[in-house]
Amino acid sequence: MKHRPANTVIVLDFETTGLSPNQGDRAIEIGAVRLEDGQIKDRFQRLMYPGRRISGFIESYTGISNQMLSDAEPASKVMAEFADFIEDFNLVAHNASFDSKFLISELARTDHNSAYLFACSMLIARRLYQDAPNHKLGTLVRFKSLPTDGTFHRALADAEMTTHLWLAMLEDISTRYGIDQADFALMQKLGKTAKHSSHQFLLKHAVTG
DNA sequence: TGCCAGGCCCTCTTTAGGGCCTT
């Protein structure tokens, strides 16, 4: 039987042709990290052909060219492989609402289930790091002095930076609130909050239940 | 370069508007 650590999450990031699958945008790259008990155990990165040319803006923004995509496998094939990679583990992304809608949209083109639970590192960071200049991923990486190879807006590089941010937040929450180990359920709760609660109240409430 | 959308959150709010964040 396959070993399944209790505290395993998949941290993922999509590069896409634009902001909205409802407007016809497609994924062009998926990058992800399998994090088991705080250790990176596996990585996944694939380009995928979206069925049409991408804009010059996206080429410039991501560094992914039309030439690179012309040699890539179709999205449906890549997403089927990715579904096998993520199994049924919980998912983490920076601004998870964005990656969630692309995951649902692309998996809908395959016969794979897309009923995953997401936690959003951006929403948690907004509560935890209120003195950060802003809560863009790159800013938070610099703010927390997290590891980076200097690559931004590529799927695996962004997923790895999000992984380090996730680990830093787990540690900071445990240290700040004196709990043994922050887990996915707590982090997901911190990303879904009632309005009009102060951040301090919210964190303490989430920790104490 | 920044628009497209959408969820979240703040405030000059809740019968609303606008900024943030993702590509």
PDB file of C-alpha atoms (C1' of nucleotides) in Angstrom:
ATOM      1  CA  MET A   1       0.000   0.000   0.000  1.00  0.00           C
ATOM      2  CA  LYS A   2       1.272   3.416  -0.940  1.00  0.00           C
ATOM      3  CA  HIS A   3       2.616   5.576   1.884  1.00  0.00           C
ATOM      4  CA  ARG A   4       0.316   8.575   2.432  1.00  0.00           C
ATOM      5  CA  PRO A   5       1.616  11.018   5.060  1.00  0.00           C
ATOM      6  CA  ALA A   6      -1.198  12.738   6.900  1.00  0.00           C
ATOM      7  CA  ASN A   7       0.217  16.212   6.353  1.00  0.00           C
ATOM      8  CA  THR A   8       0.662  16.213   2.589  1.00  0.00           C
ATOM      9  CA  VAL A   9      -0.369  19.038   0.266  1.00  0.00           C
ATOM     10  CA  ILE A  10       0.144  19.809  -3.409  1.00  0.00           C
ATOM     11  CA  VAL A  11       1.294  23.392  -4.019  1.00  0.00           C
ATOM     12  CA  LEU A  12       0.498  24.388  -7.577  1.00  0.00           C
ATOM     13  CA  ASP A  13       0.626  27.263 -10.028  1.00  0.00           C
ATOM     14  CA  PHE A  14      -0.786  27.744 -13.526  1.00  0.00           C
ATOM     15  CA  GLU A  15       0.500  29.956 -16.298  1.00  0.00           C
ATOM     16  CA  THR A  16      -2.354  30.798 -18.631  1.00  0.00           C
ATOM     17  CA  THR A  17      -3.312  32.768 -21.732  1.00  0.00           C
ATOM     18  CA  GLY A  18      -5.242  35.271 -19.589  1.00  0.00           C
ATOM     19  CA  LEU A  19      -7.318  35.751 -16.488  1.00  0.00           C
ATOM     20  CA  SER A  20     -10.601  34.035 -17.170  1.00  0.00           C
ATOM     21  CA  PRO A  21     -11.451  30.566 -18.479  1.00  0.00           C
ATOM     22  CA  ASN A  22     -15.011  31.856 -18.873  1.00  0.00           C
ATOM     23  CA  GLN A  23     -13.639  34.222 -21.499  1.00  0.00           C
ATOM     24  CA  GLY A  24     -11.877  31.394 -23.329  1.00  0.00           C
ATOM     25  CA  ASP A  25      -8.511  31.539 -21.615  1.00  0.00           C
ATOM     26  CA  ARG A  26      -6.535  28.310 -21.311  1.00  0.00           C
ATOM     27  CA  ALA A  27      -3.686  26.944 -19.241  1.00  0.00           C
ATOM     28  CA  ILE A  28      -0.271  26.850 -20.913  1.00  0.00           C
ATOM     29  CA  GLU A  29       1.851  25.510 -18.050  1.00  0.00           C
ATOM     30  CA  ILE A  30       1.309  23.705 -14.754  1.00  0.00           C
ATOM     31  CA  GLY A  31       3.907  23.497 -12.017  1.00  0.00           C
ATOM     32  CA  ALA A  32       3.471  21.794  -8.667  1.00  0.00           C
ATOM     33  CA  VAL A  33       5.265  20.513  -5.610  1.00  0.00           C
ATOM     34  CA  ARG A  34       4.284  17.598  -3.397  1.00  0.00           C
ATOM     35  CA  LEU A  35       4.981  18.633   0.179  1.00  0.00           C
ATOM     36  CA  GLU A  36       5.048  15.801   2.733  1.00  0.00           C
ATOM     37  CA  ASP A  37       5.514  16.657   6.394  1.00  0.00           C
ATOM     38  CA  GLY A  38       7.315  19.885   5.468  1.00  0.00           C
ATOM     39  CA  GLN A  39       9.621  18.266   2.917  1.00  0.00           C
ATOM     40  CA  ILE A  40       9.468  18.624  -0.876  1.00  0.00           C
ATOM     41  CA  LYS A  41       9.148  15.057  -2.105  1.00  0.00           C
ATOM     42  CA  ASP A  42       8.226  15.471  -5.760  1.00  0.00           C
ATOM     43  CA  ARG A  43       7.807  18.064  -8.509  1.00  0.00           C
ATOM     44  CA  PHE A  44       5.652  18.336 -11.626  1.00  0.00           C
ATOM     45  CA  GLN A  45       6.116  20.765 -14.514  1.00  0.00           C
ATOM     46  CA  ARG A  46       4.634  20.588 -18.008  1.00  0.00           C
ATOM     47  CA  LEU A  47       3.967  23.007 -20.798  1.00  0.00           C
ATOM     48  CA  MET A  48       0.713  22.387 -22.652  1.00  0.00           C
ATOM     49  CA  TYR A  49      -0.522  23.471 -26.041  1.00  0.00           C
ATOM     50  CA  PRO A  50      -3.666  25.605 -25.566  1.00  0.00           C
ATOM     51  CA  GLY A  51      -4.979  25.144 -29.091  1.00  0.00           C
ATOM     52  CA  ARG A  52      -4.055  28.595 -30.347  1.00  0.00           C
ATOM     53  CA  ARG A  53      -1.305  31.191 -30.318  1.00  0.00           C
ATOM     54  CA  ILE A  54      -0.727  33.197 -27.142  1.00  0.00           C
ATOM     55  CA  SER A  55      -0.425  36.967 -26.990  1.00  0.00           C
ATOM     56  CA  GLY A  56       2.816  38.883 -27.017  1.00  0.00           C
ATOM     57  CA  PHE A  57       1.992  40.097 -23.539  1.00  0.00           C
ATOM     58  CA  ILE A  58       1.843  36.534 -22.174  1.00  0.00           C
ATOM     59  CA  GLU A  59       5.027  35.595 -24.037  1.00  0.00           C
ATOM     60  CA  SER A  60       6.780  38.522 -22.394  1.00  0.00           C
ATOM     61  CA  TYR A  61       5.157  38.034 -18.983  1.00  0.00           C
ATOM     62  CA  THR A  62       5.984  34.335 -18.673  1.00  0.00           C
ATOM     63  CA  GLY A  63       8.908  33.826 -21.020  1.00  0.00           C
ATOM     64  CA  ILE A  64       6.900  31.023 -22.613  1.00  0.00           C
ATOM     65  CA  SER A  65       6.925  31.422 -26.397  1.00  0.00           C
ATOM     66  CA  ASN A  66       4.580  30.215 -29.092  1.00  0.00           C
ATOM     67  CA  GLN A  67       7.468  28.130 -30.394  1.00  0.00           C
ATOM     68  CA  MET A  68       7.810  26.393 -27.032  1.00  0.00           C
ATOM     69  CA  LEU A  69       4.084  25.659 -26.933  1.00  0.00           C
ATOM     70  CA  SER A  70       3.955  24.378 -30.490  1.00  0.00           C
ATOM     71  CA  ASP A  71       6.129  21.476 -29.347  1.00  0.00           C
ATOM     72  CA  ALA A  72       4.085  20.838 -26.176  1.00  0.00           C
ATOM     73  CA  GLU A  73       1.528  18.110 -25.590  1.00  0.00           C
ATOM     74  CA  PRO A  74      -2.180  19.010 -25.608  1.00  0.00           C
ATOM     75  CA  ALA A  75      -3.621  20.298 -22.347  1.00  0.00           C
ATOM     76  CA  SER A  76      -5.980  17.354 -21.960  1.00  0.00           C
ATOM     77  CA  LYS A  77      -3.094  14.864 -21.941  1.00  0.00           C
ATOM     78  CA  VAL A  78      -1.011  16.960 -19.527  1.00  0.00           C
ATOM     79  CA  MET A  79      -3.935  17.493 -17.182  1.00  0.00           C
ATOM     80  CA  ALA A  80      -4.642  13.771 -17.057  1.00  0.00           C
ATOM     81  CA  GLU A  81      -1.046  13.242 -15.941  1.00  0.00           C
ATOM     82  CA  PHE A  82      -1.398  16.051 -13.433  1.00  0.00           C
ATOM     83  CA  ALA A  83      -4.557  14.534 -11.976  1.00  0.00           C
ATOM     84  CA  ASP A  84      -2.533  11.395 -11.272  1.00  0.00           C
ATOM     85  CA  PHE A  85       0.139  13.539  -9.603  1.00  0.00           C
ATOM     86  CA  ILE A  86      -2.191  15.350  -7.225  1.00  0.00           C
ATOM     87  CA  GLU A  87      -4.292  12.225  -6.430  1.00  0.00           C
ATOM     88  CA  ASP A  88      -6.826  13.452  -3.861  1.00  0.00           C
ATOM     89  CA  PHE A  89      -4.495  15.542  -1.728  1.00  0.00           C
ATOM     90  CA  ASN A  90      -5.404  19.021  -0.555  1.00  0.00           C
ATOM     91  CA  LEU A  91      -4.160  21.884  -2.683  1.00  0.00           C
ATOM     92  CA  VAL A  92      -2.428  25.198  -2.016  1.00  0.00           C
ATOM     93  CA  ALA A  93      -2.008  28.159  -4.360  1.00  0.00           C
ATOM     94  CA  HIS A  94      -1.281  31.869  -4.180  1.00  0.00           C
ATOM     95  CA  ASN A  95      -4.627  33.513  -4.941  1.00  0.00           C
ATOM     96  CA  ALA A  96      -6.229  30.080  -5.049  1.00  0.00           C
ATOM     97  CA  SER A  97      -9.451  31.326  -6.620  1.00  0.00           C
ATOM     98  CA  PHE A  98      -7.498  31.906  -9.828  1.00  0.00           C
ATOM     99  CA  ASP A  99      -5.785  28.510  -9.987  1.00  0.00           C
ATOM    100  CA  SER A 100      -8.927  26.734  -8.807  1.00  0.00           C
ATOM    101  CA  LYS A 101     -11.041  27.988 -11.678  1.00  0.00           C
ATOM    102  CA  PHE A 102      -8.386  26.984 -14.231  1.00  0.00           C
ATOM    103  CA  LEU A 103      -7.970  23.556 -12.611  1.00  0.00           C
ATOM    104  CA  ILE A 104     -11.725  22.986 -12.775  1.00  0.00           C
ATOM    105  CA  SER A 105     -11.906  24.268 -16.339  1.00  0.00           C
ATOM    106  CA  GLU A 106      -9.033  22.158 -17.650  1.00  0.00           C
ATOM    107  CA  LEU A 107     -10.027  18.991 -15.780  1.00  0.00           C
ATOM    108  CA  ALA A 108     -13.544  19.379 -17.152  1.00  0.00           C
ATOM    109  CA  ARG A 109     -11.973  18.650 -20.548  1.00  0.00           C
ATOM    110  CA  THR A 110     -10.816  15.286 -19.196  1.00  0.00           C
ATOM    111  CA  ASP A 111     -12.795  12.660 -17.321  1.00  0.00           C
ATOM    112  CA  HIS A 112     -11.089  13.427 -14.016  1.00  0.00           C
ATOM    113  CA  ASN A 113     -12.689  14.560 -10.799  1.00  0.00           C
ATOM    114  CA  SER A 114     -11.991  18.167  -9.760  1.00  0.00           C
ATOM    115  CA  ALA A 115     -13.462  18.175  -6.237  1.00  0.00           C
ATOM    116  CA  TYR A 116     -10.377  19.360  -4.408  1.00  0.00           C
ATOM    117  CA  LEU A 117      -9.954  21.456  -1.294  1.00  0.00           C
ATOM    118  CA  PHE A 118      -7.847  24.587  -1.699  1.00  0.00           C
ATOM    119  CA  ALA A 119      -6.096  26.808   0.811  1.00  0.00           C
ATOM    120  CA  CYS A 120      -5.014  30.270  -0.364  1.00  0.00           C
ATOM    121  CA  SER A 121      -1.554  31.466   0.670  1.00  0.00           C
ATOM    122  CA  MET A 122      -2.414  35.030  -0.333  1.00  0.00           C
ATOM    123  CA  LEU A 123      -5.443  35.328   1.952  1.00  0.00           C
ATOM    124  CA  ILE A 124      -3.473  33.885   4.866  1.00  0.00           C
ATOM    125  CA  ALA A 125      -0.506  36.169   4.168  1.00  0.00           C
ATOM    126  CA  ARG A 126      -2.770  39.213   4.181  1.00  0.00           C
ATOM    127  CA  ARG A 127      -3.747  38.348   7.751  1.00  0.00           C
ATOM    128  CA  LEU A 128      -0.358  37.205   8.951  1.00  0.00           C
ATOM    129  CA  TYR A 129       1.906  39.796   7.333  1.00  0.00           C
ATOM    130  CA  GLN A 130      -0.028  43.025   7.591  1.00  0.00           C
ATOM    131  CA  ASP A 131       3.185  45.058   7.516  1.00  0.00           C
ATOM    132  CA  ALA A 132       4.285  43.674   4.149  1.00  0.00           C
ATOM    133  CA  PRO A 133       4.381  46.285   1.331  1.00  0.00           C
ATOM    134  CA  ASN A 134       1.786  44.217  -0.537  1.00  0.00           C
ATOM    135  CA  HIS A 135       0.868  40.547  -0.837  1.00  0.00           C
ATOM    136  CA  LYS A 136       2.086  39.671  -4.296  1.00  0.00           C
ATOM    137  CA  LEU A 137       4.055  36.430  -4.267  1.00  0.00           C
ATOM    138  CA  GLY A 138       7.332  38.076  -5.304  1.00  0.00           C
ATOM    139  CA  THR A 139       6.998  40.754  -2.649  1.00  0.00           C
ATOM    140  CA  LEU A 140       6.331  38.191   0.075  1.00  0.00           C
ATOM    141  CA  VAL A 141       9.338  36.135  -1.032  1.00  0.00           C
ATOM    142  CA  ARG A 142      11.553  39.209  -0.543  1.00  0.00           C
ATOM    143  CA  PHE A 143       9.725  40.277   2.632  1.00  0.00           C
ATOM    144  CA  LYS A 144      10.344  36.889   4.255  1.00  0.00           C
ATOM    145  CA  SER A 145      13.758  36.342   2.624  1.00  0.00           C
ATOM    146  CA  LEU A 146      12.549  33.060   1.127  1.00  0.00           C
ATOM    147  CA  PRO A 147      14.619  30.914  -1.255  1.00  0.00           C
ATOM    148  CA  THR A 148      14.322  31.782  -4.949  1.00  0.00           C
ATOM    149  CA  ASP A 149      16.439  31.235  -8.050  1.00  0.00           C
ATOM    150  CA  GLY A 150      15.282  34.570  -9.439  1.00  0.00           C
ATOM    151  CA  THR A 151      12.746  33.042 -11.835  1.00  0.00           C
ATOM    152  CA  PHE A 152       9.249  34.519 -11.648  1.00  0.00           C
ATOM    153  CA  HIS A 153       6.048  33.809 -13.565  1.00  0.00           C
ATOM    154  CA  ARG A 154       7.019  30.265 -14.490  1.00  0.00           C
ATOM    155  CA  ALA A 155       4.799  27.608 -13.000  1.00  0.00           C
ATOM    156  CA  LEU A 156       7.253  25.443 -11.080  1.00  0.00           C
ATOM    157  CA  ALA A 157       9.315  28.394  -9.837  1.00  0.00           C
ATOM    158  CA  ASP A 158       6.187  30.116  -8.538  1.00  0.00           C
ATOM    159  CA  ALA A 159       4.917  26.864  -6.988  1.00  0.00           C
ATOM    160  CA  GLU A 160       8.242  26.395  -5.189  1.00  0.00           C
ATOM    161  CA  MET A 161       8.187  29.973  -3.867  1.00  0.00           C
ATOM    162  CA  THR A 162       4.602  29.451  -2.715  1.00  0.00           C
ATOM    163  CA  THR A 163       5.761  26.274  -0.970  1.00  0.00           C
ATOM    164  CA  HIS A 164       8.417  28.183   0.960  1.00  0.00           C
ATOM    165  CA  LEU A 165       5.877  30.874   1.832  1.00  0.00           C
ATOM    166  CA  TRP A 166       3.473  28.183   3.041  1.00  0.00           C
ATOM    167  CA  LEU A 167       6.149  26.630   5.264  1.00  0.00           C
ATOM    168  CA  ALA A 168       7.123  30.050   6.643  1.00  0.00           C
ATOM    169  CA  MET A 169       3.490  30.787   7.503  1.00  0.00           C
ATOM    170  CA  LEU A 170       3.027  27.411   9.196  1.00  0.00           C
ATOM    171  CA  GLU A 171       6.073  28.130  11.343  1.00  0.00           C
ATOM    172  CA  ASP A 172       5.088  31.722  12.098  1.00  0.00           C
ATOM    173  CA  ILE A 173       1.570  30.712  13.139  1.00  0.00           C
ATOM    174  CA  SER A 174       2.872  27.935  15.365  1.00  0.00           C
ATOM    175  CA  THR A 175       5.414  30.276  16.968  1.00  0.00           C
ATOM    176  CA  ARG A 176       3.096  33.264  17.306  1.00  0.00           C
ATOM    177  CA  TYR A 177       0.139  31.336  18.695  1.00  0.00           C
ATOM    178  CA  GLY A 178       1.962  28.636  20.606  1.00  0.00           C
ATOM    179  CA  ILE A 179       0.500  25.622  18.887  1.00  0.00           C
ATOM    180  CA  ASP A 180       2.414  22.455  18.114  1.00  0.00           C
ATOM    181  CA  GLN A 181       1.850  22.398  14.390  1.00  0.00           C
ATOM    182  CA  ALA A 182      -0.348  24.448  12.092  1.00  0.00           C
ATOM    183  CA  ASP A 183      -2.116  22.176   9.600  1.00  0.00           C
ATOM    184  CA  PHE A 184      -4.077  22.426   6.377  1.00  0.00           C
ATOM    185  CA  ALA A 185      -7.438  22.649   8.119  1.00  0.00           C
ATOM    186  CA  LEU A 186      -6.301  25.624  10.173  1.00  0.00           C
ATOM    187  CA  MET A 187      -4.747  27.327   7.152  1.00  0.00           C
ATOM    188  CA  GLN A 188      -7.897  26.796   5.117  1.00  0.00           C
ATOM    189  CA  LYS A 189      -9.922  28.274   7.946  1.00  0.00           C
ATOM    190  CA  LEU A 190      -7.674  31.320   8.035  1.00  0.00           C
ATOM    191  CA  GLY A 191      -8.326  31.809   4.347  1.00  0.00           C
ATOM    192  CA  LYS A 192     -12.072  31.782   4.828  1.00  0.00           C
ATOM    193  CA  THR A 193     -13.064  34.298   7.439  1.00  0.00           C
ATOM    194  CA  ALA A 194     -16.045  36.168   8.653  1.00  0.00           C
ATOM    195  CA  LYS A 195     -16.011  39.842   7.815  1.00  0.00           C
ATOM    196  CA  HIS A 196     -15.595  42.500  10.479  1.00  0.00           C
ATOM    197  CA  SER A 197     -13.282  40.390  12.624  1.00  0.00           C
ATOM    198  CA  SER A 198      -9.932  41.844  13.599  1.00  0.00           C
ATOM    199  CA  HIS A 199      -6.985  39.883  12.339  1.00  0.00           C
ATOM    200  CA  GLN A 200      -5.737  39.095  15.813  1.00  0.00           C
ATOM    201  CA  PHE A 201      -9.158  37.892  16.922  1.00  0.00           C
ATOM    202  CA  LEU A 202      -9.473  35.886  13.776  1.00  0.00           C
ATOM    203  CA  LEU A 203      -6.172  34.094  14.226  1.00  0.00           C
ATOM    204  CA  LYS A 204      -6.832  33.306  17.862  1.00  0.00           C
ATOM    205  CA  HIS A 205     -10.342  32.149  17.067  1.00  0.00           C
ATOM    206  CA  ALA A 206      -9.064  29.903  14.300  1.00  0.00           C
ATOM    207  CA  VAL A 207      -6.411  28.417  16.544  1.00  0.00           C
ATOM    208  CA  THR A 208      -8.697  27.822  19.496  1.00  0.00           C
ATOM    209  CA  GLY A 209     -11.702  26.830  17.418  1.00  0.00           C
TER     210      GLY A 209
ATOM    211  C1'  DT B   1       1.415  48.326 -20.518  1.00  0.00           C
ATOM    212  C1'  DG B   2      -2.721  46.978 -19.032  1.00  0.00           C
ATOM    213  C1'  DC B   3      -7.374  45.735 -20.052  1.00  0.00           C
ATOM    214  C1'  DC B   4     -10.464  41.360 -19.879  1.00  0.00           C
ATOM    215  C1'  DA B   5     -13.038  38.093 -14.481  1.00  0.00           C
ATOM    216  C1'  DG B   6     -14.042  36.994  -9.928  1.00  0.00           C
ATOM    217  C1'  DG B   7     -13.454  36.326  -4.923  1.00  0.00           C
ATOM    218  C1'  DC B   8     -12.046  38.626  -0.923  1.00  0.00           C
ATOM    219  C1'  DC B   9     -11.769  42.526   2.060  1.00  0.00           C
ATOM    220  C1'  DC B  10     -11.739  47.395   3.579  1.00  0.00           C
ATOM    221  C1'  DT B  11     -14.348  51.550   4.361  1.00  0.00           C
ATOM    222  C1'  DC B  12     -15.925  57.531   3.372  1.00  0.00           C
ATOM    223  C1'  DT B  13     -20.199  50.130   4.361  1.00  0.00           C
ATOM    224  C1'  DT B  14     -24.234  46.802   4.719  1.00  0.00           C
ATOM    225  C1'  DT B  15     -29.928  49.805  -0.356  1.00  0.00           C
ATOM    226  C1'  DA B  16     -21.917  50.330  -2.427  1.00  0.00           C
ATOM    227  C1'  DG B  17     -17.715  51.161  -4.394  1.00  0.00           C
ATOM    228  C1'  DG B  18     -13.178  50.150  -5.196  1.00  0.00           C
ATOM    229  C1'  DG B  19      -8.434  48.017  -4.435  1.00  0.00           C
ATOM    230  C1'  DC B  20      -5.877  43.763  -4.405  1.00  0.00           C
ATOM    231  C1'  DC B  21      -4.211  39.517  -6.628  1.00  0.00           C
ATOM    232  C1'  DT B  22      -3.805  35.978 -10.209  1.00  0.00           C
ATOM    233  C1'  DT B  23      -2.205  35.592 -16.222  1.00  0.00           C
TER     234       DT B  23
END
